[in-house]
mmCIF file with all atom_site columns, C-alpha atoms in Angstrom:
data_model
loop_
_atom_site.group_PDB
_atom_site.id
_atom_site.type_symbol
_atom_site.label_atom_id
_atom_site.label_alt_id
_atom_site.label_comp_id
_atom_site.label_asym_id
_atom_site.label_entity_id
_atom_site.label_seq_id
_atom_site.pdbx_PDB_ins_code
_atom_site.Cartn_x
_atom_site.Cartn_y
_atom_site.Cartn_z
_atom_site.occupancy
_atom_site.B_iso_or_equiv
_atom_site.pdbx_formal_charge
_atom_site.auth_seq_id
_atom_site.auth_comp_id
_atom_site.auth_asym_id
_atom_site.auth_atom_id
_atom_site.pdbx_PDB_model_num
ATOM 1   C CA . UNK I 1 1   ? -79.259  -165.184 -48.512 1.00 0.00 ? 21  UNK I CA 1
ATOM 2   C CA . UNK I 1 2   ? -76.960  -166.844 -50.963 1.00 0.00 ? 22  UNK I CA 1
ATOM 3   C CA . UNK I 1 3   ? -73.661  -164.678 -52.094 1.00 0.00 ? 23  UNK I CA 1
ATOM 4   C CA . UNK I 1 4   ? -75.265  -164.749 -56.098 1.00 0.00 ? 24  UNK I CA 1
ATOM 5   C CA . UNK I 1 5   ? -78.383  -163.048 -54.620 1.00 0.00 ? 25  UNK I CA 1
ATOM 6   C CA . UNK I 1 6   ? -76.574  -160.499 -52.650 1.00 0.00 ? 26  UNK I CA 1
ATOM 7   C CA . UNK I 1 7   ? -74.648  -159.444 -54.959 1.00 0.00 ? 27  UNK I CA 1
ATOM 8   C CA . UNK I 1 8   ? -77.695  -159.506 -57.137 1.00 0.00 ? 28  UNK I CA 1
ATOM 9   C CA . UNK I 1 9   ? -79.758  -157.173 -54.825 1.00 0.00 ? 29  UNK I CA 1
ATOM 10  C CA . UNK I 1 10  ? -76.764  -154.812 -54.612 1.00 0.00 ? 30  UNK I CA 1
ATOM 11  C CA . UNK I 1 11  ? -76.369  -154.599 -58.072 1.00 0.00 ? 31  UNK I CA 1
ATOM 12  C CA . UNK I 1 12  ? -80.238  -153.230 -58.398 1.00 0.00 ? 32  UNK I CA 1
ATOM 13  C CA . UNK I 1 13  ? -79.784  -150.535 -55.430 1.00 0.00 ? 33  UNK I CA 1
ATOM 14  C CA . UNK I 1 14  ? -76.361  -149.250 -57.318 1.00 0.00 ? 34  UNK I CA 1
ATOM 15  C CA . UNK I 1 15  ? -77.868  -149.172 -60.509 1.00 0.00 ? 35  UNK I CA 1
ATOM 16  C CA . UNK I 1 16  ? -81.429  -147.604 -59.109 1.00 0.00 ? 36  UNK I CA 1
ATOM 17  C CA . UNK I 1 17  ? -79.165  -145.057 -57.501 1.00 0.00 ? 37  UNK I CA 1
ATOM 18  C CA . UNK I 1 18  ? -78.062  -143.492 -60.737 1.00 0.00 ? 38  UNK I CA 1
ATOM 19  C CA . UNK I 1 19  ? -79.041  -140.545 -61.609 1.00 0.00 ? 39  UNK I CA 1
ATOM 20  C CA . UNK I 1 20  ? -81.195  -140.620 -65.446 1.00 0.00 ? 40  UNK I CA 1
ATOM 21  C CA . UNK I 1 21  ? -79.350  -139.941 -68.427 1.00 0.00 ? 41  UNK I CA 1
ATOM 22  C CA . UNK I 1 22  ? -79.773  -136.008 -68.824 1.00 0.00 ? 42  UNK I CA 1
ATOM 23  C CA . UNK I 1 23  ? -81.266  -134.509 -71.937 1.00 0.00 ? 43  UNK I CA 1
ATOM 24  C CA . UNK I 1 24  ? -78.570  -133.059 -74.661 1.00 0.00 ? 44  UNK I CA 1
ATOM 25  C CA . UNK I 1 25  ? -78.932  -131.396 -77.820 1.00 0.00 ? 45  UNK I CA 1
ATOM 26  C CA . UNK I 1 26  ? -76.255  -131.638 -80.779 1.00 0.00 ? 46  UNK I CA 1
ATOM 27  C CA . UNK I 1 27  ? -75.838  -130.460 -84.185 1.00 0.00 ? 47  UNK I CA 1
ATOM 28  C CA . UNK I 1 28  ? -73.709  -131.016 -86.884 1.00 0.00 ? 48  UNK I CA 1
ATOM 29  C CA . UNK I 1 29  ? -73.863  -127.334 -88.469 1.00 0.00 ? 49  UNK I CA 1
ATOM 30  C CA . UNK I 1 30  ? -73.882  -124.979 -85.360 1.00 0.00 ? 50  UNK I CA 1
ATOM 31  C CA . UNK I 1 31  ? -71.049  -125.606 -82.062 1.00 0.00 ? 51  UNK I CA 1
ATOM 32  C CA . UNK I 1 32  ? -71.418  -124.806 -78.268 1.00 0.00 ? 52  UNK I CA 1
ATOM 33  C CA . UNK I 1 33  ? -70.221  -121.194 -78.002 1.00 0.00 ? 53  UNK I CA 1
ATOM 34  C CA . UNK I 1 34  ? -69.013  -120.877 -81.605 1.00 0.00 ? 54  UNK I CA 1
ATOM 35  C CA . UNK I 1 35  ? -69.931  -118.686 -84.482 1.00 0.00 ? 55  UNK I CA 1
ATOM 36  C CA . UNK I 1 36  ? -72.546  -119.308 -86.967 1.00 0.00 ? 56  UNK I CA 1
ATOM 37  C CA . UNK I 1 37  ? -72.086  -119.420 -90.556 1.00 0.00 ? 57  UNK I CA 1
ATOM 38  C CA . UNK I 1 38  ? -73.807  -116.711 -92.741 1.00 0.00 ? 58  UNK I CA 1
ATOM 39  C CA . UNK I 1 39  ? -75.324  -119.577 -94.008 1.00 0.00 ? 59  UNK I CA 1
ATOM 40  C CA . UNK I 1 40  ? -77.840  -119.373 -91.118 1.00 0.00 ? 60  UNK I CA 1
ATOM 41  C CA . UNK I 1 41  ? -78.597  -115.737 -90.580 1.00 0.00 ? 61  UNK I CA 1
ATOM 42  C CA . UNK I 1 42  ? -81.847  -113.788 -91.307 1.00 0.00 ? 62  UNK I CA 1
ATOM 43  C CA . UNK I 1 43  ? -82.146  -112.783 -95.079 1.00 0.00 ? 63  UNK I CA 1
ATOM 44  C CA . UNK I 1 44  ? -83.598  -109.431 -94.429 1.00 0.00 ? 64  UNK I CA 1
ATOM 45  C CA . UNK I 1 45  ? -83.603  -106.514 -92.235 1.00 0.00 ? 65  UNK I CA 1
ATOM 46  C CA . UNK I 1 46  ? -80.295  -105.784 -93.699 1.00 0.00 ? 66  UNK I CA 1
ATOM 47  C CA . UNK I 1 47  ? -78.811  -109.688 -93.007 1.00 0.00 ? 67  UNK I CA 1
ATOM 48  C CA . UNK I 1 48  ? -77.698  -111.531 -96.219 1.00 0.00 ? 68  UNK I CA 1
ATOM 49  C CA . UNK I 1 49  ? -77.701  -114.811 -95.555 1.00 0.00 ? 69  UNK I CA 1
ATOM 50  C CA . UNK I 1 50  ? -79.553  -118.047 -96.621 1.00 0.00 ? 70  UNK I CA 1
ATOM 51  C CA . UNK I 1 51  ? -82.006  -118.347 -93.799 1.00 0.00 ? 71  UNK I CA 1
ATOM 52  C CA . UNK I 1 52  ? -80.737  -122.088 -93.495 1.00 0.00 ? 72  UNK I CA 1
ATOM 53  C CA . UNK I 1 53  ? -81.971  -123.550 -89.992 1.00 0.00 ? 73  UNK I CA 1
ATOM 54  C CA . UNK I 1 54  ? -79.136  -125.817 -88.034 1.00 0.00 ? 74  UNK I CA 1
ATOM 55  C CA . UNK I 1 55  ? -79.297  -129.531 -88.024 1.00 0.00 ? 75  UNK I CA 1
ATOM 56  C CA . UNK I 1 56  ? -80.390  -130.455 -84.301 1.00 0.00 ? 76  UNK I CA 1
ATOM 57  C CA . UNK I 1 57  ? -80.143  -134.053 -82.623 1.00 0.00 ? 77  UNK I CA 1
ATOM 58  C CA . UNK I 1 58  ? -81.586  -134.748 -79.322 1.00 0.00 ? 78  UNK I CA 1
ATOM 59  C CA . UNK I 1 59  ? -81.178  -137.793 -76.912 1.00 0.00 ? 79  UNK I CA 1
ATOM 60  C CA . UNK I 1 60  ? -81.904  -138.715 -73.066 1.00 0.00 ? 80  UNK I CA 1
ATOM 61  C CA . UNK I 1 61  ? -85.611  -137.747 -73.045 1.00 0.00 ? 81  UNK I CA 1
ATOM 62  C CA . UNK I 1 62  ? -87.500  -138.066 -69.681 1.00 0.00 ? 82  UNK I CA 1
ATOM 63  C CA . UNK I 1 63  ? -89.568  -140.284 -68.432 1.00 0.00 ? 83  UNK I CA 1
ATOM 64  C CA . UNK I 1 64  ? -93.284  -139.357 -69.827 1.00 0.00 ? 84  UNK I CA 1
ATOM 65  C CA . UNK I 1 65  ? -92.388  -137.360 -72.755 1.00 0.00 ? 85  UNK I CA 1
ATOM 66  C CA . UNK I 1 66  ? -95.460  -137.334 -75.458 1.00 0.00 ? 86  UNK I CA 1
ATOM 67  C CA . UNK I 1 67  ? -94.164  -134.586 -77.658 1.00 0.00 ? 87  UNK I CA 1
ATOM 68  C CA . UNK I 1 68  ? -91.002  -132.322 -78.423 1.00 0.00 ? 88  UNK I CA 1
ATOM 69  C CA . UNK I 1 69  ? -90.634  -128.496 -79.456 1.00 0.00 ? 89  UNK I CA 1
ATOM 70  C CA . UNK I 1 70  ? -87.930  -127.078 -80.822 1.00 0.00 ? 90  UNK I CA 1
ATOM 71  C CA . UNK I 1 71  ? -87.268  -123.873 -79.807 1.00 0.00 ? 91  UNK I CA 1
ATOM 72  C CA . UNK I 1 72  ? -84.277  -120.760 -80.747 1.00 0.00 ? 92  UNK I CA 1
ATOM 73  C CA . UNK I 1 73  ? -83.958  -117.692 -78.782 1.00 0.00 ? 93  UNK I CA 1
ATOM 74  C CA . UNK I 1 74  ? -81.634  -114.116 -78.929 1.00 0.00 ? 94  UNK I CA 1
ATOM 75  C CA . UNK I 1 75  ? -81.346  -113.399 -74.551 1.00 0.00 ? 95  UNK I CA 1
ATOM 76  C CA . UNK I 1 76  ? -79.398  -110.094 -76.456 1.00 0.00 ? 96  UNK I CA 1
ATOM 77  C CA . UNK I 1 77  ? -81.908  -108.717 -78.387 1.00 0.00 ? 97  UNK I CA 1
ATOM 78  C CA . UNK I 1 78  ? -82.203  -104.898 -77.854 1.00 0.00 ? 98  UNK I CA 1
ATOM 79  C CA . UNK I 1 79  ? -86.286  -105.085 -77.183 1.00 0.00 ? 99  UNK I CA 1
ATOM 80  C CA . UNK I 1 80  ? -85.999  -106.159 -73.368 1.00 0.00 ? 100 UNK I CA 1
ATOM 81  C CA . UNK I 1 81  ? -87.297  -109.209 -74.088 1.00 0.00 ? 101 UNK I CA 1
ATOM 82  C CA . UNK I 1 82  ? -85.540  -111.311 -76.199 1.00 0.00 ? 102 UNK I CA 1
ATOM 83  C CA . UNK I 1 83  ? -86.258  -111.693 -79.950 1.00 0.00 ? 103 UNK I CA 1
ATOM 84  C CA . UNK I 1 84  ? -87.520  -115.947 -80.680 1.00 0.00 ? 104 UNK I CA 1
ATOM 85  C CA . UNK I 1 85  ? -86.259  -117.176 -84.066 1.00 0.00 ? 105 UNK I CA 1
ATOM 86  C CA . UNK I 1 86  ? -88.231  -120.198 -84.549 1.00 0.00 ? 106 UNK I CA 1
ATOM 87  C CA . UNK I 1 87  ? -90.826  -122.134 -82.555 1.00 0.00 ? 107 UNK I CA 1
ATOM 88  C CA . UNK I 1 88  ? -91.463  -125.758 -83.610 1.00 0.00 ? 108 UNK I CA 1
ATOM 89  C CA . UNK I 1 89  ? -94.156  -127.822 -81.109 1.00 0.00 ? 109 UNK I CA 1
ATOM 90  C CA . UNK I 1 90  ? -95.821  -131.427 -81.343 1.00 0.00 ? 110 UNK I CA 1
ATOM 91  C CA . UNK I 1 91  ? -93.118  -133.060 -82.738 1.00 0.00 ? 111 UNK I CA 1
ATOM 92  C CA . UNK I 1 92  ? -93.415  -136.653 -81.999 1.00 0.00 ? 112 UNK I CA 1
ATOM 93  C CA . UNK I 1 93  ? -91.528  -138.271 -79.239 1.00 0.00 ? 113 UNK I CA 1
ATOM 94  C CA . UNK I 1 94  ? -90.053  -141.509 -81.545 1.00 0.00 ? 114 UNK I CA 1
ATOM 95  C CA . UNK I 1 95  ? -88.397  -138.022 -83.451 1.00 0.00 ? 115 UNK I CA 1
ATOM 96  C CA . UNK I 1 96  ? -84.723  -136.854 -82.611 1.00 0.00 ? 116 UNK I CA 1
ATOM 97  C CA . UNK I 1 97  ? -83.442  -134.963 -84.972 1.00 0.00 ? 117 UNK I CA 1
ATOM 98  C CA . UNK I 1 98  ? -84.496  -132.275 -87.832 1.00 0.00 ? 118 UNK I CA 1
ATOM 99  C CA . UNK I 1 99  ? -82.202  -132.058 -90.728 1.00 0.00 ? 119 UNK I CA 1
ATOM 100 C CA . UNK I 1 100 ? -80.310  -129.183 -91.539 1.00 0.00 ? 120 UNK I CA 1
ATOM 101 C CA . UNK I 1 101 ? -82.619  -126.462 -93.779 1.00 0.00 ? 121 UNK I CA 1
ATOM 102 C CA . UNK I 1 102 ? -85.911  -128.390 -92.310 1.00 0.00 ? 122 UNK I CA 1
ATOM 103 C CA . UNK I 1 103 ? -87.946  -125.266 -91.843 1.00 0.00 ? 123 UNK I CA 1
ATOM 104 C CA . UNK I 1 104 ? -90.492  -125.161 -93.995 1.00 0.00 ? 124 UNK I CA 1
ATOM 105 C CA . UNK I 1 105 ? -90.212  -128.873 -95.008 1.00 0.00 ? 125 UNK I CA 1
ATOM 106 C CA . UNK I 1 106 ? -91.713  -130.561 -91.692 1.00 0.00 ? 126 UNK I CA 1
ATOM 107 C CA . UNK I 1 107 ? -93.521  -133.810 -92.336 1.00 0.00 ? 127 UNK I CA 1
ATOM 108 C CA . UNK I 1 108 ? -95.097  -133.620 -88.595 1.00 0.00 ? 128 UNK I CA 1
ATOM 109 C CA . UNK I 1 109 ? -94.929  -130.509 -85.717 1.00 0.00 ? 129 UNK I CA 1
ATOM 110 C CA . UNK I 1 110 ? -96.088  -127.301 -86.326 1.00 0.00 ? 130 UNK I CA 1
ATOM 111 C CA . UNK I 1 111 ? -93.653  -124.316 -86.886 1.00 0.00 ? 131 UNK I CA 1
ATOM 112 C CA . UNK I 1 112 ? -95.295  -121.148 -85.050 1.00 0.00 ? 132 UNK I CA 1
ATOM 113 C CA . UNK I 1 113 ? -94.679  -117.697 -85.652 1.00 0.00 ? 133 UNK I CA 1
ATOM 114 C CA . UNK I 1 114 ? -91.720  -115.775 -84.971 1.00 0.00 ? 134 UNK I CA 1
ATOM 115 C CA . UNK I 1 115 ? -90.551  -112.384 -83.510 1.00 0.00 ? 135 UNK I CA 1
ATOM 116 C CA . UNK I 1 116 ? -89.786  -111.569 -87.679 1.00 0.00 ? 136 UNK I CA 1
ATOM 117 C CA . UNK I 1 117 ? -93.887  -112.160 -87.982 1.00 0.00 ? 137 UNK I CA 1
ATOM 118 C CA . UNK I 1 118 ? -93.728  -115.077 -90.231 1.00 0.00 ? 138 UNK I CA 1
ATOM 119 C CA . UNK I 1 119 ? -93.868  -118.719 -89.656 1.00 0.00 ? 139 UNK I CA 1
ATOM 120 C CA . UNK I 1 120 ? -90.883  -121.234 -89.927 1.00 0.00 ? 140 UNK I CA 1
ATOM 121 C CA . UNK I 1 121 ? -86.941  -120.097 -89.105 1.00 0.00 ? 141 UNK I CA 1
ATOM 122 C CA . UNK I 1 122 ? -85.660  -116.461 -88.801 1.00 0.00 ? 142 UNK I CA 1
ATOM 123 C CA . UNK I 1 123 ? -81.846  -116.908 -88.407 1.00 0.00 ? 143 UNK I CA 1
ATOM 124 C CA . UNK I 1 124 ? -79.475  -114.148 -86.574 1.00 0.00 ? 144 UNK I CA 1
ATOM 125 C CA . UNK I 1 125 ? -79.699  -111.245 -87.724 1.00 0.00 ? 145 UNK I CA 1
ATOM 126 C CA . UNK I 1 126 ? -78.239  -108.772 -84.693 1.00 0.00 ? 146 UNK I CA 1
ATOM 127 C CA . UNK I 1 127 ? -77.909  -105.366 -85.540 1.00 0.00 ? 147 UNK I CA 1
ATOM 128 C CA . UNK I 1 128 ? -74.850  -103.886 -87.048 1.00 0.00 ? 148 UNK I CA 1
ATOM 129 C CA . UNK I 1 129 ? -72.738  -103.053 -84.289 1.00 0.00 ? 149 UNK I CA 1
ATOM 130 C CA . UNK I 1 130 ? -74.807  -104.440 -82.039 1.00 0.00 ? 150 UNK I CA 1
ATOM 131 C CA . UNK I 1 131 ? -71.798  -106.702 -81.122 1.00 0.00 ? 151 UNK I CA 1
ATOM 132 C CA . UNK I 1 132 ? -72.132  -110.189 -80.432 1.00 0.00 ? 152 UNK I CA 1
ATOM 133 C CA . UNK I 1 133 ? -75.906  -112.316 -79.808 1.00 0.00 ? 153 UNK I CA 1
ATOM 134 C CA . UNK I 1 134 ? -76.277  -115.714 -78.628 1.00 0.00 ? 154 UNK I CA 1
ATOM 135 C CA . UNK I 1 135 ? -78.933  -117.688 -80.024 1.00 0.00 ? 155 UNK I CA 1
ATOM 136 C CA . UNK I 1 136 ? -79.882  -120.626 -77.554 1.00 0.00 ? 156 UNK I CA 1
ATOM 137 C CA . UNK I 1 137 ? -81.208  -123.602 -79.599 1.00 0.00 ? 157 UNK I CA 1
ATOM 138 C CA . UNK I 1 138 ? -83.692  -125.584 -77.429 1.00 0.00 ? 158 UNK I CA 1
ATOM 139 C CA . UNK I 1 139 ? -85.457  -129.066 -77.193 1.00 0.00 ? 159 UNK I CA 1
ATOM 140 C CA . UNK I 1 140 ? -88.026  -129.156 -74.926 1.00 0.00 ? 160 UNK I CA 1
ATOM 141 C CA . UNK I 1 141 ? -89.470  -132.645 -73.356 1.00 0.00 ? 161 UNK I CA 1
ATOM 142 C CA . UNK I 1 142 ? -93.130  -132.238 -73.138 1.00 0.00 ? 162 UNK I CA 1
ATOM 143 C CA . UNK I 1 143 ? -96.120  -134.491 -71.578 1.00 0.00 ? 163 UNK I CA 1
ATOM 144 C CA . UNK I 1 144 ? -98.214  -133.592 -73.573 1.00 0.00 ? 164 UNK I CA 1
ATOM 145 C CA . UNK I 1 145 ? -98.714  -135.384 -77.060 1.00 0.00 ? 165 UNK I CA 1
ATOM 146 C CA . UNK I 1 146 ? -99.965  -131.787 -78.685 1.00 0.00 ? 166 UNK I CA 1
ATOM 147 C CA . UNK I 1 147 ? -99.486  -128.314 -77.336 1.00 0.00 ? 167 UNK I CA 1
ATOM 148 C CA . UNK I 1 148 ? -102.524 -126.346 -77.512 1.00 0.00 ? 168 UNK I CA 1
ATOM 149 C CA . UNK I 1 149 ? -101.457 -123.476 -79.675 1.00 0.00 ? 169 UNK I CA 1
ATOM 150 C CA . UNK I 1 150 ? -101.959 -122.136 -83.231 1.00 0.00 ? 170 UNK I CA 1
ATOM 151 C CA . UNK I 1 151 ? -99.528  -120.727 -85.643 1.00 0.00 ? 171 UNK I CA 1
ATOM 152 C CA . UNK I 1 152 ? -100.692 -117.492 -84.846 1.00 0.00 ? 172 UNK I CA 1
ATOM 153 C CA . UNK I 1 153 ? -100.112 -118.090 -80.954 1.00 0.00 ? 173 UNK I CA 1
ATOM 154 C CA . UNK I 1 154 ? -97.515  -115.170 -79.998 1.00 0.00 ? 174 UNK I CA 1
ATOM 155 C CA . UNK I 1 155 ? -94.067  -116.607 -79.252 1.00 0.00 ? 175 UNK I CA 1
ATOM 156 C CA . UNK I 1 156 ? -94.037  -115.231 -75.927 1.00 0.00 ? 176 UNK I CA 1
ATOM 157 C CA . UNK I 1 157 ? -97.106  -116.958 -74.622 1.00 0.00 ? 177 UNK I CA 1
ATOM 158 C CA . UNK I 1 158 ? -95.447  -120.463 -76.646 1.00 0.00 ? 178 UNK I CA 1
ATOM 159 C CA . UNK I 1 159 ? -92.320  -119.976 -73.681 1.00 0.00 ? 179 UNK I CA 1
ATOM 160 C CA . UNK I 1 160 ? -94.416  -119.337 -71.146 1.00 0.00 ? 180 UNK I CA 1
ATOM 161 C CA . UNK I 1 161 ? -95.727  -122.738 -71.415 1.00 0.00 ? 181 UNK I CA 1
ATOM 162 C CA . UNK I 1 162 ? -92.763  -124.331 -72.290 1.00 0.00 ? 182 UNK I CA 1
ATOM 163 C CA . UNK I 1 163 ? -90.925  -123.207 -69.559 1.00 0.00 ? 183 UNK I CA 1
ATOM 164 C CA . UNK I 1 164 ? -94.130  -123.778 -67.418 1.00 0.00 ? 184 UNK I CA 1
ATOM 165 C CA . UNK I 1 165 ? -94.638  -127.448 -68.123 1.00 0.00 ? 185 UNK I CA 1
ATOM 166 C CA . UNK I 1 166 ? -91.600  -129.032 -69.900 1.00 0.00 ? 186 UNK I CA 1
ATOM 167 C CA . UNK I 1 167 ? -90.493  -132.148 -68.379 1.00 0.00 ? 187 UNK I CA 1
ATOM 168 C CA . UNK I 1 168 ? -86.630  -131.522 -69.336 1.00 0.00 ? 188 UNK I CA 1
ATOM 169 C CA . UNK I 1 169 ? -84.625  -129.482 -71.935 1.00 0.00 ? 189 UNK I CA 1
ATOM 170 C CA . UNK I 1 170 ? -81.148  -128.918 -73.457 1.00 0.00 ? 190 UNK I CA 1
ATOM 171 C CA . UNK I 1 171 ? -79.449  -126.014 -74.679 1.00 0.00 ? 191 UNK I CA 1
ATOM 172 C CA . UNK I 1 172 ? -77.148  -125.314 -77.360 1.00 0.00 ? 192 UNK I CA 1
ATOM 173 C CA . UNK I 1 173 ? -75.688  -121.885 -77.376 1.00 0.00 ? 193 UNK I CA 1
ATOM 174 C CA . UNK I 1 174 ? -74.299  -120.208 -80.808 1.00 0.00 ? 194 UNK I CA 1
ATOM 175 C CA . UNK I 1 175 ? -72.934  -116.939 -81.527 1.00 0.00 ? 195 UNK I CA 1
ATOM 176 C CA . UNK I 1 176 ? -73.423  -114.309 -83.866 1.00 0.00 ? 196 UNK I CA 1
ATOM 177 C CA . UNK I 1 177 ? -72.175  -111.171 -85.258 1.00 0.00 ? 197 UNK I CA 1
ATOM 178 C CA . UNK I 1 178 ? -73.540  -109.042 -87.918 1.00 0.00 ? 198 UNK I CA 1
ATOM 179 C CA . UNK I 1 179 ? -70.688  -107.355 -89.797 1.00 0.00 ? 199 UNK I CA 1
#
């Protein structure tokens, strides 16, 4: 074996030994850990804001993804089970980002109904005194090119089969505080 082809050949098994590229989520309107602005809580239930949902970019998909959802979630929510702000599924895989106030405005994907009752984006809306909620901002890697749900499907039977079948996902964690 000549010295070109060795070197060649080792070059493969390095390479072939790195691990994929993991999934992340970004967004230019919410931060890792941070607050959010009023901009994006709940109008309602005693919340005054303008109901804007984030921006949200996604990269480093999985092998075998057919479809994204879009999914945010308040872990704090006094009902033991979590409160889900907005459900989006069958969003094409050639898709990586929605733009910021998208909800309601989708040209493909389906946005399901929330814990609020109502299709489309409920922002934060913890509350008062509550304290502090996170609201964990999701994309979910899916092999299948269209979930098999409705927009009536309950949002708790929507992350059961997220969870049950996604190939990958990333997390973005915000805060918020109701005054």
């Amino acid at each position: 074996m000549t010295l070109t082809k060795s070197i060649s050949l080792l070059s493969v098994l390095c390479l072939s030994a790195l691990p994929a590229a993991a999934m992340s989520l970004s967004s230019t309107d919410i931060q890792e850990g941070q607050l959010m602005d009023k901009a994006f809580s709940f109008n309602g239930f005693g919340c005054k804001g303008d109901n804007r949902s984030p921006q949200l970019s996604w990269q480093g998909l999985p092998a075998g993804t057919k479809s994204i959802a879009i999914t945010a979630y308040d872990p704090d929510a006094p009902t033991g089970s979590g409160w889900w702000h907005w459900l989006v599924v069958n969003l094409p895989v050639s898709q990586s980002e929605l733009a910021s106030n998208a909800s309601g405005h989708l040209k493909q994907g389906i946005e399901l109904r929330t814990d609020f009752g109502t299709q489309g984006y409920g922002g934060p809306c913890p509350p008062a005194g509550h304290g502090m909620h996170r609201y964990q901002f999701t994309a979910w890697a899916l092999p299948e090119a269209k979930l098999e749900v409705t927009a009536e499907t309950p949002p708790a039977m929507v992350g059961y089969m997220l969870n049950s079948m996604a190939l990958g996902n990333a997390t973005l964690t915000a805060t918020f505080v109701t005054p």
